[in-house]
Amino acid sequence: MGVVQTLLDALGEDVVTTAPDRLEAMRTDRSGWVAEGSPLALVEARTVEEVQEAMRIADAARTPVVPRGAGTGLAGGAVGTEGSIVVSVERMNRILEISAEDEYAVVEPGVITADLNRALEEHGLWYAPDPVSKNISTIGGNIATNAGGLVCTKYGVTREAVLALDVVLPGGTLLRTGRRTIKGVTGYDLTALFVGSEGTLGIVVGATVRALPAPKGETMTLGALFSDVKAAASASAAITAAGLRPSVMELIDAATLNLIRDYLGHEVFENLLGTSAGGSYFLVQFDAGTGALAGTRALQLVEENGGTGTLSHDPAEAEGLLRIRGSANPALTAAGTMLVEDVAVPRSRMPEMFARIEEIARRHDVRIPTIAHAGDGNLHPTFIFDGPDVPPEVWAAADEMFEASTEFGGTLTGEHGVGLLKRRWLKGELGEDSYRLQAEVKAVFDPNGIMNPGKVFD
Amino acid sequence: MGVVQTLLDALGEDVVTTAPDRLEAMRTDRSGWVAEGSPLALVEARTVEEVQEAMRIADAARTPVVPRGAGTGLAGGAVGTEGSIVVSVERMNRILEISAEDEYAVVEPGVITADLNRALEEHGLWYAPDPVSKNISTIGGNIATNAGGLVCTKYGVTREAVLALDVVLPGGTLLRTGRRTIKGVTGYDLTALFVGSEGTLGIVVGATVRALPAPKGETMTLGALFSDVKAAASASAAITAAGLRPSVMELIDAATLNLIRDYLGHEVFENLLGTSAGGSYFLVQFDAGTGALAGTRALQLVEENGGTGTLSHDPAEAEGLLRIRGSANPALTAAGTMLVEDVAVPRSRMPEMFARIEEIARRHDVRIPTIAHAGDGNLHPTFIFDGPDVPPEVWAAADEMFEASTEFGGTLTGEHGVGLLKRRWLKGELGEDSYRLQAEVKAVFDPNGIMNPGKVFD
């Protein structure tokens, strides 16, 4: 208990806790993965200095550190493993500055993403990346995973929205990367290196993020049903190929839509969608600034690919069409134990990827309802099973799915990260040279290997 | 001459040259910097394998390698220094693939940026980053410096446009980074690490870049004159603060506009601008997809800040207003020896930065005509003097200018890179910790320190 006592002496009981129920909660995240052992302590830092102190002590003791925000990750990246110190930044949740004239915000890492947007709204601004978890996840966690979301197809992922970071490194050094200007090329882009590094290099304790002028004006929303998910994927690819630039383009397969109907109840579902018939659901939204003909052209492409759709300019109706998509996660959660996957493929390969997922599910006799950020070619096939342990046939099916994503020129994770869940496939995608170089880059920032060991890299 | 003979034996005279006039040309670039000594040889690679072979030989001999594209850099990054091997990728200029449906292009590094756009045009696509050098610079060089340009204010810089890279490392390893999908978070973002690394980590031999649907439809162009450059900068900051999202927003100070008038001749100048009066010139363009009121609102903000402007929907008139800006570089070149600087500040600080530049010029009695990518807060103060050596008062003035950019929360280079010209200020901006870590990152990829030594880092 040497390191825990040292932390307690330095930071006090208000910051360092060893209460078993609190540590128990740290052993998991929204991936469902539960660490085998228990962390030694939870450090709930309130200031940059407290994070520095914890990192000095942990590095000197060679004790693993697991950085954590709200614990909403889907890859196990923030799971508090046996013998580690979990350093939570949830309490560091102040918005320090909003500059309307220079279009940025300076935030602490524990700010909930949606809270930032509420604060920006008063200034006519908007932080674009919108992971589905935005109401419960933190900016720090979004940065750690390079989070995506629905509007990334038009506005970019978290990396594009981060201008500068303050990072505490093992040993306690406070490193500042990036700048407040839009452009800047002094030295290497360490900001981009930290975005998506899943807590393996240091702890983000501050961020300067871009705020864009909030899109104003009328949106056009298209909801469509297809009897075949591959046809819906073809319609999506056709909309991309036509250069129509939707701000949202989402696809929900028939299995997921059935679960959503069960979850919402048939009456509510029918009110939202105008029918209780099933099928694959395809949602497209164009925001202000898109040519007026984009919606009509998209509807035409839907129909050419065998779908039936309605195009609406009415905000209430649009809200309803979006609510179907918004109900996917709770509906899937209610259906059983989940393993959410996150493959991405070039957008033209989506129909093939959907076909492959169907084939894999059939052959292994597993349930894989699938939703997709279709505008990015980013699919979330979700394995549903009777928990808590992942059955071997699910791992076997997942193996084949990752192989398929590589075969189609894609990647094993579009936006959730590697964490613990996808380590087994990482070297296969990166190749030996890149894997080795990345491990060496990690060692530059973390020579004693205390940062989130076992995550991302083996 | 051991290493040169080894190169000749391995690659032949078609690829390796030691002709004095060819080597002489390698000693400089568009920065005007001339290396003291001469490189040993020029390797004009035609294939990835030839680059690998050259890197194997150079690394084994511990001979410095200077990667080079068209040699149009403005910071001396591609200058062939004494005793080095210059590896040129200018011959590797094929466009290997264009995918309209997945919106990317796969290119060799020697492709001229404007040539890529000509090829993409047939597919209704567009590579957004548009450095002023686009007709003479290569994609590889743009990647090495993370080049910006006029439309970056709306569409992002080179980093945002690069999806994947093939890079030859010292020793000859071919590293592949990134992917063809829009999203992907497997491991660290090595692609972003190489973008802007100025040839200090490896040689880019291939790139997959994003292509966007080409903007279609009517543009609105606003040309305005101000008697005071600070007032023009205020108008620019007001347009940003109003969230109008121009695709181009450029500012030319009175000294530069006078040089342009001399360069074009008064008659041509008056035809383009509708007046031969001088002043600071402010150019704003909105492309299709911007609200119709943006132009009117921008004109209003120009007038509120004391400017006189005209707003045009006519393509020919717009072309003329853009031509004024396009004439800035040749006009400056004709005026004397140039040292082009590249500071960036938060956009709201531009008026102060312009005021400071005027003050510095006056006090040191030096000429500093200045143009700016005002939408990014990126200023190009250009020292004009009687060549070829940079007079001490110019260095003294440049010192103060960089201090001012830091004071205003900015950076010493927005888009040109550090190269040889800005090394002396780099550590001041990055700080000791970041500087040391960046040098260690370099050593991961280049353990023997052969890649472009003396550039960026001391």
Short mmCIF file of C-alpha atoms in Angstrom, two decimals, chain B residues 65-439:
data_model
loop_
_atom_site.label_atom_id
_atom_site.label_comp_id
_atom_site.label_asym_id
_atom_site.label_seq_id
_atom_site.Cartn_x
_atom_site.Cartn_y
_atom_site.Cartn_z
CA VAL B 65 19.45 13.20 -46.80
CA VAL B 66 17.48 16.25 -47.94
CA PRO B 67 14.07 15.35 -49.40
CA ARG B 68 12.95 17.70 -52.13
CA GLY B 69 9.96 18.31 -54.38
CA ALA B 70 9.81 21.34 -56.68
CA GLY B 71 11.98 23.44 -54.38
CA THR B 72 9.36 26.15 -53.99
CA GLY B 73 9.49 26.25 -50.18
CA LEU B 74 9.81 29.59 -48.43
CA ALA B 75 11.67 28.51 -45.30
CA GLY B 76 14.72 26.72 -46.67
CA GLY B 77 13.45 23.27 -45.69
CA ALA B 78 14.49 21.64 -48.97
CA VAL B 79 17.84 23.41 -49.33
CA GLY B 80 20.59 20.90 -50.18
CA THR B 81 23.19 21.47 -47.50
CA GLU B 82 26.89 20.69 -47.62
CA GLY B 83 27.75 17.01 -47.78
CA SER B 84 24.12 15.87 -48.17
CA ILE B 85 22.31 13.70 -50.68
CA VAL B 86 19.30 15.51 -52.12
CA VAL B 87 16.55 12.99 -52.89
CA SER B 88 14.10 14.54 -55.33
CA VAL B 89 10.67 13.00 -55.90
CA GLU B 90 9.78 15.37 -58.75
CA ARG B 91 9.80 12.51 -61.26
CA MET B 92 7.32 10.51 -59.20
CA ASN B 93 4.42 12.49 -60.55
CA ARG B 94 1.69 10.01 -61.41
CA ILE B 95 -1.89 10.19 -60.21
CA LEU B 96 -2.47 6.50 -59.46
CA GLU B 97 -6.17 6.43 -58.67
CA ILE B 98 -9.17 8.71 -58.39
CA SER B 99 -12.24 7.36 -56.63
CA ALA B 100 -15.26 9.52 -57.27
CA GLU B 101 -17.51 7.33 -55.17
CA ASP B 102 -15.21 7.32 -52.16
CA GLU B 103 -13.89 10.83 -52.72
CA TYR B 104 -10.16 10.30 -52.61
CA ALA B 105 -7.14 10.33 -54.88
CA VAL B 106 -3.95 8.28 -54.59
CA VAL B 107 -0.95 10.23 -55.83
CA GLU B 108 2.80 10.11 -56.04
CA PRO B 109 4.50 12.97 -54.18
CA GLY B 110 5.81 14.79 -57.26
CA VAL B 111 2.35 15.61 -58.63
CA ILE B 112 1.90 19.37 -59.04
CA THR B 113 -1.02 20.42 -56.85
CA ALA B 114 -2.87 22.23 -59.63
CA ASP B 115 -2.47 19.16 -61.90
CA LEU B 116 -4.29 17.04 -59.34
CA ASN B 117 -7.15 19.52 -59.38
CA ARG B 118 -7.30 19.47 -63.16
CA ALA B 119 -7.60 15.67 -63.04
CA LEU B 120 -10.21 15.76 -60.27
CA GLU B 121 -12.32 18.34 -62.11
CA GLU B 122 -13.47 15.72 -64.61
CA HIS B 123 -14.97 13.80 -61.69
CA GLY B 124 -16.71 16.83 -60.19
CA LEU B 125 -14.20 16.74 -57.36
CA TRP B 126 -11.74 19.13 -55.80
CA TYR B 127 -8.62 18.98 -53.61
CA ALA B 128 -9.20 21.92 -51.32
CA PRO B 129 -5.83 23.17 -49.99
CA ASP B 130 -4.66 25.88 -52.38
CA PRO B 131 -1.25 27.34 -51.53
CA VAL B 132 -0.44 30.34 -53.71
CA SER B 133 2.32 28.13 -55.16
CA LYS B 134 -0.18 25.51 -56.35
CA ASN B 135 0.86 25.82 -60.00
CA ILE B 136 4.51 25.12 -59.23
CA SER B 137 4.61 23.19 -55.94
CA THR B 138 4.11 19.46 -55.39
CA ILE B 139 1.68 17.57 -53.19
CA GLY B 140 4.69 16.05 -51.44
CA GLY B 141 6.05 19.48 -50.63
CA ASN B 142 2.60 20.64 -49.51
CA ILE B 143 2.46 17.65 -47.16
CA ALA B 144 5.98 18.30 -45.85
CA THR B 145 5.03 21.85 -44.84
CA ASN B 146 1.32 21.30 -44.08
CA ALA B 147 0.64 23.96 -46.68
CA GLY B 148 -2.26 26.35 -46.30
CA GLY B 149 -3.65 28.75 -48.88
CA LEU B 150 -6.58 31.00 -49.59
CA VAL B 151 -9.57 28.71 -49.01
CA CYS B 152 -8.19 27.04 -45.87
CA THR B 153 -10.22 29.44 -43.78
CA LYS B 154 -13.29 27.46 -44.81
CA TYR B 155 -11.92 24.11 -46.01
CA GLY B 156 -8.92 23.38 -43.79
CA VAL B 157 -5.21 22.99 -44.42
CA THR B 158 -3.27 20.09 -45.96
CA ARG B 159 -3.43 18.02 -42.77
CA GLU B 160 -7.22 17.85 -43.02
CA ALA B 161 -6.95 16.62 -46.61
CA VAL B 162 -4.50 13.74 -46.10
CA LEU B 163 -5.93 10.32 -45.28
CA ALA B 164 -2.90 8.05 -45.66
CA LEU B 165 0.80 8.18 -46.46
CA ASP B 166 3.51 5.88 -47.69
CA VAL B 167 6.79 6.98 -46.17
CA VAL B 168 10.31 5.64 -46.70
CA LEU B 169 12.26 5.76 -43.45
CA PRO B 170 16.04 5.87 -43.04
CA GLY B 171 17.29 2.34 -43.66
CA GLY B 172 14.73 1.87 -46.42
CA THR B 173 11.65 0.65 -44.52
CA LEU B 174 8.39 1.52 -46.29
CA LEU B 175 5.89 2.63 -43.65
CA ARG B 176 2.19 2.89 -44.41
CA THR B 177 0.12 5.21 -42.23
CA GLY B 178 -3.59 5.96 -42.15
CA ARG B 179 -6.30 4.46 -44.30
CA ARG B 180 -8.75 5.10 -47.11
CA THR B 181 -11.73 5.46 -44.85
CA ILE B 182 -12.88 8.86 -43.63
CA LYS B 183 -12.64 7.80 -40.01
CA GLY B 184 -10.25 5.51 -38.21
CA VAL B 185 -8.63 5.42 -34.79
CA THR B 186 -6.33 2.40 -34.74
CA GLY B 187 -3.20 3.50 -32.91
CA TYR B 188 -1.53 6.89 -33.04
CA ASP B 189 -2.13 9.35 -35.85
CA LEU B 190 1.21 8.94 -37.60
CA THR B 191 -0.25 10.51 -40.75
CA ALA B 192 -0.68 13.83 -38.92
CA LEU B 193 2.79 13.43 -37.42
CA PHE B 194 4.35 13.26 -40.90
CA VAL B 195 2.26 16.13 -42.30
CA GLY B 196 4.29 19.28 -41.61
CA SER B 197 7.40 17.37 -40.50
CA GLU B 198 9.48 19.09 -43.21
CA GLY B 199 11.42 16.03 -44.30
CA THR B 200 12.91 15.42 -40.87
CA LEU B 201 11.36 11.96 -40.33
CA GLY B 202 11.28 10.25 -43.71
CA ILE B 203 10.41 10.74 -47.37
CA VAL B 204 6.76 10.72 -48.41
CA VAL B 205 6.52 8.53 -51.53
CA GLY B 206 2.75 8.24 -51.79
CA ALA B 207 -0.38 9.87 -50.43
CA THR B 208 -4.10 9.24 -50.33
CA VAL B 209 -5.81 12.61 -50.20
CA ARG B 210 -9.41 13.62 -49.73
CA ALA B 211 -11.33 14.99 -52.66
CA LEU B 212 -14.46 16.99 -51.92
CA PRO B 213 -17.41 17.62 -54.21
CA ALA B 214 -16.43 20.74 -56.12
CA PRO B 215 -18.47 23.77 -54.95
CA LYS B 216 -21.03 24.56 -57.59
CA GLY B 217 -23.11 27.63 -58.19
CA GLU B 218 -22.80 31.35 -57.82
CA THR B 219 -20.06 33.00 -55.79
CA MET B 220 -20.20 36.47 -54.28
CA THR B 221 -17.05 38.54 -54.31
CA LEU B 222 -16.36 41.69 -52.37
CA GLY B 223 -13.42 43.99 -53.07
CA ALA B 224 -12.89 46.93 -50.76
CA LEU B 225 -10.41 49.72 -50.10
CA PHE B 226 -9.48 51.19 -46.71
CA SER B 227 -7.25 54.12 -45.94
CA ASP B 228 -5.99 52.32 -42.84
CA VAL B 229 -4.88 48.68 -42.82
CA LYS B 230 -5.88 48.33 -39.17
CA ALA B 231 -9.45 49.28 -40.08
CA ALA B 232 -9.42 46.64 -42.82
CA ALA B 233 -8.19 44.10 -40.28
CA SER B 234 -11.03 45.14 -37.98
CA ALA B 235 -13.55 44.58 -40.78
CA SER B 236 -12.06 41.14 -41.34
CA ALA B 237 -12.29 40.26 -37.64
CA ALA B 238 -15.89 41.51 -37.62
CA ILE B 239 -16.80 39.23 -40.53
CA THR B 240 -15.34 36.26 -38.65
CA ALA B 241 -17.13 37.26 -35.47
CA ALA B 242 -20.41 37.52 -37.39
CA GLY B 243 -20.01 33.87 -38.43
CA LEU B 244 -20.33 34.58 -42.15
CA ARG B 245 -17.90 31.80 -43.27
CA PRO B 246 -16.24 33.26 -46.38
CA SER B 247 -14.20 30.84 -48.48
CA VAL B 248 -11.57 33.51 -49.16
CA MET B 249 -10.69 36.53 -47.02
CA GLU B 250 -7.46 38.30 -47.94
CA LEU B 251 -5.88 41.56 -46.96
CA ILE B 252 -3.22 43.55 -48.78
CA ASP B 253 -1.66 46.59 -47.17
CA ALA B 254 -1.12 49.91 -48.93
CA ALA B 255 2.61 49.34 -49.53
CA THR B 256 1.92 46.03 -51.27
CA LEU B 257 -0.97 47.47 -53.27
CA ASN B 258 1.34 50.21 -54.56
CA LEU B 259 3.81 47.56 -55.71
CA ILE B 260 0.96 45.67 -57.43
CA ARG B 261 -0.10 48.84 -59.22
CA ASP B 262 3.46 49.37 -60.42
CA TYR B 263 3.70 45.74 -61.47
CA LEU B 264 0.41 45.60 -63.39
CA GLY B 265 0.59 49.13 -64.73
CA HIS B 266 -1.90 51.85 -63.76
CA GLU B 267 -4.29 51.16 -66.62
CA VAL B 268 -4.70 47.45 -65.99
CA PHE B 269 -4.90 48.11 -62.27
CA GLU B 270 -7.65 50.69 -62.70
CA ASN B 271 -9.59 48.37 -65.00
CA LEU B 272 -9.55 45.65 -62.38
CA LEU B 273 -10.26 47.75 -59.33
CA GLY B 274 -12.32 50.57 -60.77
CA THR B 275 -9.92 53.14 -59.32
CA SER B 276 -6.22 53.83 -59.34
CA ALA B 277 -6.34 55.20 -55.81
CA GLY B 278 -4.25 53.32 -53.32
CA GLY B 279 -5.04 52.11 -49.86
CA SER B 280 -5.37 48.73 -48.20
CA TYR B 281 -7.18 46.16 -50.28
CA PHE B 282 -9.58 43.70 -48.74
CA LEU B 283 -10.94 40.75 -50.71
CA VAL B 284 -13.77 38.49 -49.55
CA GLN B 285 -15.39 35.64 -51.45
CA PHE B 286 -18.36 33.52 -50.48
CA ASP B 287 -18.92 30.32 -52.41
CA ALA B 288 -22.11 28.47 -53.20
CA GLY B 289 -23.92 27.29 -50.12
CA THR B 290 -23.41 30.49 -48.20
CA GLY B 291 -26.56 32.34 -47.30
CA ALA B 292 -27.49 34.99 -49.86
CA LEU B 293 -27.31 37.71 -47.22
CA ALA B 294 -23.68 37.02 -46.28
CA GLY B 295 -22.30 39.29 -48.99
CA THR B 296 -24.58 42.18 -48.07
CA ARG B 297 -23.77 41.80 -44.38
CA ALA B 298 -20.02 41.69 -45.15
CA LEU B 299 -20.29 44.87 -47.21
CA GLN B 300 -22.12 46.51 -44.32
CA LEU B 301 -19.30 45.53 -41.93
CA VAL B 302 -16.73 46.89 -44.39
CA GLU B 303 -18.56 50.22 -44.47
CA GLU B 304 -19.00 50.32 -40.70
CA ASN B 305 -15.22 50.01 -40.44
CA GLY B 306 -14.61 52.87 -42.85
CA GLY B 307 -14.05 50.97 -46.09
CA THR B 308 -15.51 51.41 -49.55
CA GLY B 309 -16.47 48.22 -51.31
CA THR B 310 -18.26 46.66 -54.22
CA LEU B 311 -20.05 43.34 -54.16
CA SER B 312 -20.22 41.34 -57.35
CA HIS B 313 -21.92 38.19 -58.60
CA ASP B 314 -20.24 38.49 -61.98
CA PRO B 315 -17.54 35.82 -62.58
CA ALA B 316 -15.38 38.09 -64.78
CA GLU B 317 -15.48 40.90 -62.25
CA ALA B 318 -14.65 38.41 -59.47
CA GLU B 319 -11.72 37.15 -61.52
CA GLY B 320 -10.41 40.68 -61.72
CA LEU B 321 -10.73 41.25 -57.97
CA LEU B 322 -8.86 37.98 -57.36
CA ARG B 323 -6.18 38.92 -59.88
CA ILE B 324 -5.14 41.84 -57.69
CA ARG B 325 -4.36 39.32 -54.93
CA GLY B 326 -2.74 36.92 -57.38
CA SER B 327 -0.35 39.69 -58.47
CA ALA B 328 1.01 40.26 -54.98
CA ASN B 329 3.80 37.68 -55.15
CA PRO B 330 5.25 38.66 -58.52
CA ALA B 331 4.96 42.33 -57.54
CA LEU B 332 6.87 41.74 -54.32
CA THR B 333 9.44 39.62 -56.12
CA ALA B 334 10.03 42.43 -58.60
CA ALA B 335 10.59 44.91 -55.76
CA GLY B 336 13.87 43.58 -54.41
CA THR B 337 15.23 40.70 -52.39
CA MET B 338 12.49 39.21 -50.21
CA LEU B 339 12.35 37.54 -46.86
CA VAL B 340 8.74 36.32 -46.58
CA GLU B 341 7.50 35.83 -43.07
CA ASP B 342 4.46 33.88 -42.01
CA VAL B 343 3.21 34.72 -38.53
CA ALA B 344 -0.31 33.83 -37.40
CA VAL B 345 -2.36 35.36 -34.60
CA PRO B 346 -5.89 34.85 -33.30
CA ARG B 347 -8.04 36.70 -35.79
CA SER B 348 -9.21 39.35 -33.34
CA ARG B 349 -5.57 40.40 -32.79
CA MET B 350 -4.88 41.21 -36.43
CA PRO B 351 -5.41 44.98 -36.09
CA GLU B 352 -2.85 45.07 -33.26
CA MET B 353 -0.44 42.92 -35.24
CA PHE B 354 -0.69 45.20 -38.27
CA ALA B 355 -0.10 48.21 -36.02
CA ARG B 356 2.95 46.53 -34.51
CA ILE B 357 4.40 45.68 -37.91
CA GLU B 358 4.04 49.33 -38.98
CA GLU B 359 5.74 50.44 -35.80
CA ILE B 360 8.61 47.95 -36.17
CA ALA B 361 9.14 48.93 -39.82
CA ARG B 362 9.29 52.60 -38.89
CA ARG B 363 11.67 52.16 -35.98
CA HIS B 364 14.12 49.90 -37.84
CA ASP B 365 13.67 51.82 -41.10
CA VAL B 366 12.96 48.67 -43.08
CA ARG B 367 10.31 47.96 -45.73
CA ILE B 368 7.73 45.38 -44.64
CA PRO B 369 4.82 45.29 -47.11
CA THR B 370 2.34 42.81 -45.66
CA ILE B 371 -0.41 40.60 -47.04
CA ALA B 372 -2.59 38.33 -44.96
CA HIS B 373 -4.84 35.31 -45.20
CA ALA B 374 -7.10 37.36 -42.97
CA GLY B 375 -9.68 34.60 -42.49
CA ASP B 376 -7.00 32.59 -40.68
CA GLY B 377 -5.17 35.45 -38.95
CA ASN B 378 -2.12 34.41 -41.01
CA LEU B 379 0.08 37.37 -42.01
CA HIS B 380 2.90 37.42 -44.53
CA PRO B 381 5.03 40.44 -43.65
CA THR B 382 7.62 40.56 -46.40
CA PHE B 383 10.95 42.23 -45.80
CA ILE B 384 12.23 43.87 -48.98
CA PHE B 385 15.88 44.84 -49.18
CA ASP B 386 18.78 45.12 -51.59
CA GLY B 387 20.07 41.53 -51.82
CA PRO B 388 21.50 39.08 -51.50
CA ASP B 389 22.37 39.10 -47.79
CA VAL B 390 19.81 39.79 -45.10
CA PRO B 391 20.83 43.07 -43.39
CA PRO B 392 21.11 43.02 -39.59
CA GLU B 393 18.25 45.51 -39.16
CA VAL B 394 15.94 43.05 -40.96
CA TRP B 395 16.86 40.27 -38.54
CA ALA B 396 16.36 42.65 -35.64
CA ALA B 397 12.93 43.64 -36.94
CA ALA B 398 12.03 39.98 -37.59
CA ASP B 399 13.02 39.14 -34.01
CA GLU B 400 10.58 41.70 -32.68
CA MET B 401 7.85 40.55 -35.03
CA PHE B 402 8.07 36.99 -33.78
CA GLU B 403 8.00 38.21 -30.21
CA ALA B 404 4.86 40.18 -31.04
CA SER B 405 3.16 37.12 -32.57
CA THR B 406 3.84 35.20 -29.35
CA GLU B 407 2.67 38.13 -27.24
CA PHE B 408 -0.64 38.13 -29.15
CA GLY B 409 -1.10 34.38 -28.61
CA GLY B 410 0.10 33.45 -32.08
CA THR B 411 2.79 31.45 -33.82
CA LEU B 412 5.89 32.16 -35.85
CA THR B 413 4.77 30.15 -38.83
CA GLY B 414 1.24 29.55 -40.07
CA GLU B 415 1.93 27.56 -43.23
CA HIS B 416 5.48 27.87 -44.57
CA GLY B 417 7.28 25.82 -41.94
CA VAL B 418 10.36 26.38 -39.83
CA GLY B 419 13.06 25.09 -42.17
CA LEU B 420 16.29 27.03 -41.78
CA LEU B 421 14.77 30.50 -41.52
CA LYS B 422 12.85 30.17 -38.26
CA ARG B 423 14.98 27.70 -36.28
CA ARG B 424 16.29 30.47 -34.07
CA TRP B 425 12.81 31.16 -32.69
CA LEU B 426 11.45 27.62 -32.47
CA LYS B 427 12.49 26.73 -28.95
CA GLY B 428 11.08 30.02 -27.72
CA GLU B 429 7.64 29.11 -29.02
CA LEU B 430 7.60 25.42 -28.17
CA GLY B 431 9.32 25.58 -24.79
CA GLU B 432 12.12 23.29 -23.63
CA ASP B 433 9.92 20.27 -22.82
CA SER B 434 8.14 20.13 -26.15
CA TYR B 435 11.36 20.78 -28.05
CA ARG B 436 13.13 17.91 -26.29
CA LEU B 437 10.20 15.50 -26.76
CA GLN B 438 9.97 16.37 -30.46
CA ALA B 439 13.67 15.67 -30.91
#
